[in-house]
Phi, psi and omega in degrees: 000319181294328179295331182278343186299313179299323179296316180300315180294324179297321178295318180296318180293321178296322181292337182265359179283137182290148176288149177283123181194160172281126180246092183299145177261141179300147176244157183239000182214144175302335179295343180272356175287123185291154179304137181070006178264165166246191180222154175229151174236123180211158176236134171254125184204184182212157179286329180241137179306125184270158182259025178183174180295137175268122178252131178231127182251144173233147180246132176294135182303130183085359182272178182243123179302340180277351180259117185300329181292341181266355186243132174254143174229128175246147184231156171226115182294157183299317181076178180231104184306323181296338178260008178084009180260087186253142176284352182276346182273146177290129178220073182293142176230158182249138183228145173271125183224151174291150180301150179148177176254137182234133182244147178300130182249316185189169168215161175202142178256122179065011179237100185284350178283142175297121182297139177287164178305142180088000183285136173232354177198163179225155177266107186268150174226156174221120186053040178067016176256122181299134177254354181095193182280136179234157178297138176198156181199138171251126186261146175229164176078210183282123184221166175300145178214163176215155181249140176248127177240140183305132176078003181240161179245118180267126176274098183284325178105197182255121173266107187250127173277105188228160180266177175285158185295346179264005181286148179283082182259109178204172182302321183273333188255341188300311182295319179297320179293319179301315181291333185272328188220084181294328184290347180285351184252134179222156174282128175229170191230143171212158178295149176277146177255001180279125182298151174294153170297145186306326184296337184256001185297324186279353181287139180299144182282137175275181182296151175291147179291158176261117181239102181297157175302138183101342178254001180281133181297143177255013178265117178265342180290133184260341178209155182298134175296162180303129179091348180271121180245331192253359184203167174236120181288165177292320176230147182273000000 
């Protein structure tokens, strides 16, 4: 048993190592858009308060998932609901990116490694302590994508990790359902309703994102109802 312990720890450490990817930092001024770059505005969030950071990966069209320069990763920290920092709220940020088309590649909750093909859940750890199974998915085929054009700002929208409309989503049941059925949750997309910061209003609009059927969000509620801290209902 003792001989197997170092191997086990090695696997745990490898699972907690971050995937190699470009992780753009939010910008707060058009002056921070790099020369020959464009900008995108997007929000990463979830229908149910998550128990770890939400990681979302995009692949540059024609790129290789094994090449870090071809992969973008955006994150949404877990937050503390009691302090009003909920992953269910829209929090769009603006990023400077090189021109090109980027397609959704994967997501993972509390799992910083890029999920391999065929993934529907991941085994998460925190400080080498197992947290159990978390939602994760590697996408193939037709997926949402967006284009970046130099000097323009593309409104990518809200990427929401949400359940199906028949799921038991409520303050008392949402977390239990999330823990019981990870496969019921998928990333879907909807336009953001949060106005742009005044500094970015004058920038020319980039192309609209491409959202295939099946990836459109089914949540019409735009903000948590009074008293709701852990979830966002489908309708308010």
